[in-house]
Amino acid sequence: MSGLRVYSTSVTGSREIKSQQSEMRALAGNPKATPPQIVNGDQYCGDYELFVEAVEQNTLQEFLKLA
């Protein structure tokens, strides 16, 4: 799967969303990662704090793996 994805849900009864949460944690390399997590294709970009830092440092394209 390609494209930019943001995982934003933390509590659910849905099997599909639980599967997506497992995928997000695997991509993040952290079994305890909590949303939001940002992924571009199969490349982990980072969490919300890293996103804000990239915006502040004007490095958003690099953070999102678009440059």
Tab-separated table of N, CA and C in Angstrom:
chain	number	residue	atom	x	y	z
A	1	MET	N	0.848	-1.176	0.000
A	1	MET	CA	0.000	0.000	0.000
A	1	MET	C	0.892	1.237	0.000
A	2	SER	N	0.556	2.200	-0.823
A	2	SER	CA	1.351	3.417	-0.862
A	2	SER	C	0.478	4.601	-0.502
A	3	GLY	N	1.125	5.728	-0.290
A	3	GLY	CA	0.411	6.942	0.064
A	3	GLY	C	0.590	7.286	1.520
A	4	LEU	N	0.281	8.505	1.829
A	4	LEU	CA	0.423	9.022	3.180
A	4	LEU	C	-0.749	8.568	4.029
A	5	ARG	N	-0.460	8.021	5.208
A	5	ARG	CA	-1.505	7.572	6.130
A	5	ARG	C	-1.236	8.151	7.506
A	6	VAL	N	-2.301	8.513	8.191
A	6	VAL	CA	-2.215	8.975	9.574
A	6	VAL	C	-3.115	8.066	10.390
A	7	TYR	N	-2.534	7.371	11.352
A	7	TYR	CA	-3.304	6.520	12.246
A	7	TYR	C	-3.727	7.377	13.429
A	8	SER	N	-5.052	7.480	13.667
A	8	SER	CA	-5.508	8.423	14.683
A	8	SER	C	-6.455	7.849	15.722
A	9	THR	N	-6.818	6.598	15.637
A	9	THR	CA	-7.731	6.037	16.614
A	9	THR	C	-6.970	5.211	17.645
A	10	SER	N	-7.425	5.254	18.891
A	10	SER	CA	-6.707	4.513	19.922
A	10	SER	C	-7.566	3.445	20.587
A	11	VAL	N	-8.886	3.618	20.623
A	11	VAL	CA	-9.769	2.651	21.264
A	11	VAL	C	-10.849	2.247	20.267
A	12	THR	N	-11.006	0.933	20.099
A	12	THR	CA	-12.004	0.463	19.138
A	12	THR	C	-12.406	-0.969	19.441
A	13	GLY	N	-13.570	-1.333	18.978
A	13	GLY	CA	-14.017	-2.714	19.034
A	13	GLY	C	-13.935	-3.372	17.664
A	14	SER	N	-13.546	-2.602	16.665
A	14	SER	CA	-13.486	-3.087	15.290
A	14	SER	C	-12.229	-3.919	15.054
A	15	ARG	N	-12.404	-5.105	14.499
A	15	ARG	CA	-11.251	-5.957	14.179
A	15	ARG	C	-10.373	-5.314	13.108
A	16	GLU	N	-11.006	-4.643	12.145
A	16	GLU	CA	-10.252	-3.994	11.073
A	16	GLU	C	-9.344	-2.899	11.640
A	17	ILE	N	-9.874	-2.089	12.531
A	17	ILE	CA	-9.067	-1.008	13.107
A	17	ILE	C	-7.993	-1.577	14.021
A	18	LYS	N	-8.304	-2.635	14.767
A	18	LYS	CA	-7.280	-3.274	15.599
A	18	LYS	C	-6.146	-3.806	14.732
A	19	SER	N	-6.483	-4.345	13.564
A	19	SER	CA	-5.465	-4.816	12.627
A	19	SER	C	-4.610	-3.652	12.138
A	20	GLN	N	-5.261	-2.518	11.838
A	20	GLN	CA	-4.523	-1.332	11.400
A	20	GLN	C	-3.626	-0.802	12.517
A	21	GLN	N	-4.093	-0.885	13.763
A	21	GLN	CA	-3.265	-0.461	14.890
A	21	GLN	C	-2.029	-1.347	15.004
A	22	SER	N	-2.196	-2.636	14.810
A	22	SER	CA	-1.055	-3.556	14.849
A	22	SER	C	-0.068	-3.232	13.742
A	23	GLU	N	-0.591	-2.937	12.550
A	23	GLU	CA	0.269	-2.555	11.429
A	23	GLU	C	1.031	-1.274	11.756
A	24	MET	N	0.346	-0.290	12.330
A	24	MET	CA	0.967	0.982	12.692
A	24	MET	C	2.092	0.764	13.697
A	25	ARG	N	1.848	-0.066	14.689
A	25	ARG	CA	2.875	-0.322	15.708
A	25	ARG	C	4.067	-1.063	15.110
A	26	ALA	N	3.803	-1.973	14.185
A	26	ALA	CA	4.895	-2.686	13.516
A	26	ALA	C	5.726	-1.722	12.681
A	27	LEU	N	5.072	-0.837	11.929
A	27	LEU	CA	5.798	0.138	11.114
A	27	LEU	C	6.592	1.102	11.984
A	28	ALA	N	6.037	1.459	13.141
A	28	ALA	CA	6.728	2.370	14.056
A	28	ALA	C	7.863	1.664	14.782
A	29	GLY	N	7.839	0.329	14.776
A	29	GLY	CA	8.860	-0.421	15.498
A	29	GLY	C	8.700	-0.294	17.004
A	30	ASN	N	7.453	-0.050	17.446
A	30	ASN	CA	7.183	0.164	18.863
A	30	ASN	C	5.833	-0.469	19.196
A	31	PRO	N	5.836	-1.588	19.935
A	31	PRO	CA	4.575	-2.267	20.233
A	31	PRO	C	3.637	-1.459	21.124
A	32	LYS	N	4.119	-0.376	21.715
A	32	LYS	CA	3.281	0.458	22.580
A	32	LYS	C	2.993	1.829	21.972
A	33	ALA	N	3.313	2.022	20.690
A	33	ALA	CA	3.079	3.310	20.034
A	33	ALA	C	1.596	3.659	20.099
A	34	THR	N	1.324	4.931	20.359
A	34	THR	CA	-0.051	5.399	20.410
A	34	THR	C	-0.307	6.384	19.275
A	35	PRO	N	-1.526	6.410	18.771
A	35	PRO	CA	-1.860	7.351	17.706
A	35	PRO	C	-1.761	8.791	18.198
A	36	PRO	N	-1.552	9.745	17.335
A	36	PRO	CA	-1.399	9.581	15.897
A	36	PRO	C	0.024	9.216	15.503
A	37	GLN	N	0.161	8.380	14.506
A	37	GLN	CA	1.422	7.991	13.896
A	37	GLN	C	1.279	8.240	12.400
A	38	ILE	N	2.342	8.685	11.760
A	38	ILE	CA	2.278	9.051	10.344
A	38	ILE	C	3.183	8.126	9.544
A	39	VAL	N	2.628	7.588	8.450
A	39	VAL	CA	3.330	6.627	7.606
A	39	VAL	C	3.141	7.047	6.154
A	40	ASN	N	4.200	6.924	5.359
A	40	ASN	CA	4.107	7.170	3.919
A	40	ASN	C	4.450	5.866	3.225
A	41	GLY	N	3.429	5.233	2.639
A	41	GLY	CA	3.646	3.910	2.053
A	41	GLY	C	3.982	2.936	3.157
A	42	ASP	N	5.158	2.327	3.087
A	42	ASP	CA	5.598	1.439	4.158
A	42	ASP	C	6.733	2.060	4.962
A	43	GLN	N	6.945	3.369	4.799
A	43	GLN	CA	8.002	4.077	5.527
A	43	GLN	C	7.404	4.848	6.699
A	44	TYR	N	7.872	4.546	7.888
A	44	TYR	CA	7.417	5.248	9.080
A	44	TYR	C	8.006	6.650	9.091
A	45	CYS	N	7.152	7.665	9.255
A	45	CYS	CA	7.604	9.064	9.298
A	45	CYS	C	7.808	9.538	10.733
A	46	GLY	N	6.865	9.251	11.605
A	46	GLY	CA	6.997	9.676	12.991
A	46	GLY	C	5.655	9.908	13.647
A	47	ASP	N	5.729	10.446	14.862
A	47	ASP	CA	4.517	10.722	15.618
A	47	ASP	C	4.166	12.205	15.525
A	48	TYR	N	3.158	12.611	16.278
A	48	TYR	CA	2.681	13.991	16.197
A	48	TYR	C	3.745	14.988	16.640
A	49	GLU	N	4.492	14.667	17.681
A	49	GLU	CA	5.544	15.580	18.157
A	49	GLU	C	6.596	15.814	17.080
A	50	LEU	N	6.996	14.770	16.383
A	50	LEU	CA	7.971	14.922	15.303
A	50	LEU	C	7.378	15.699	14.135
A	51	PHE	N	6.072	15.517	13.901
A	51	PHE	CA	5.389	16.279	12.859
A	51	PHE	C	5.429	17.775	13.170
A	52	VAL	N	5.079	18.140	14.395
A	52	VAL	CA	5.089	19.549	14.803
A	52	VAL	C	6.493	20.121	14.685
A	53	GLU	N	7.484	19.359	15.106
A	53	GLU	CA	8.878	19.800	15.004
A	53	GLU	C	9.256	20.059	13.542
A	54	ALA	N	8.841	19.173	12.647
A	54	ALA	CA	9.144	19.347	11.221
A	54	ALA	C	8.472	20.603	10.667
A	55	VAL	N	7.245	20.866	11.095
A	55	VAL	CA	6.549	22.077	10.649
A	55	VAL	C	7.304	23.309	11.130
A	56	GLU	N	7.693	23.312	12.409
A	56	GLU	CA	8.399	24.457	12.982
A	56	GLU	C	9.754	24.683	12.325
A	57	GLN	N	10.413	23.606	11.909
A	57	GLN	CA	11.743	23.718	11.306
A	57	GLN	C	11.682	23.805	9.780
A	58	ASN	N	10.461	23.875	9.251
A	58	ASN	CA	10.259	23.968	7.804
A	58	ASN	C	10.890	22.781	7.058
A	59	THR	N	10.744	21.594	7.636
A	59	THR	CA	11.271	20.367	7.026
A	59	THR	C	10.158	19.332	6.823
A	60	LEU	N	8.936	19.807	6.610
A	60	LEU	CA	7.790	18.907	6.503
A	60	LEU	C	7.910	17.944	5.327
A	61	GLN	N	8.369	18.398	4.178
A	61	GLN	CA	8.509	17.523	3.009
A	61	GLN	C	9.442	16.354	3.313
A	62	GLU	N	10.546	16.636	3.991
A	62	GLU	CA	11.497	15.579	4.352
A	62	GLU	C	10.874	14.633	5.374
A	63	PHE	N	10.186	15.197	6.372
A	63	PHE	CA	9.539	14.384	7.400
A	63	PHE	C	8.547	13.406	6.776
A	64	LEU	N	7.765	13.897	5.823
A	64	LEU	CA	6.750	13.070	5.177
A	64	LEU	C	7.317	12.171	4.082
A	65	LYS	N	8.628	12.198	3.903
A	65	LYS	CA	9.329	11.385	2.898
A	65	LYS	C	8.830	11.717	1.490
A	66	LEU	N	8.582	13.016	1.243
A	66	LEU	CA	8.112	13.481	-0.057
A	66	LEU	C	9.213	14.162	-0.846
A	67	ALA	N	10.328	14.461	-0.194
A	67	ALA	CA	11.429	15.169	-0.869
A	67	ALA	C	12.571	14.220	-1.160
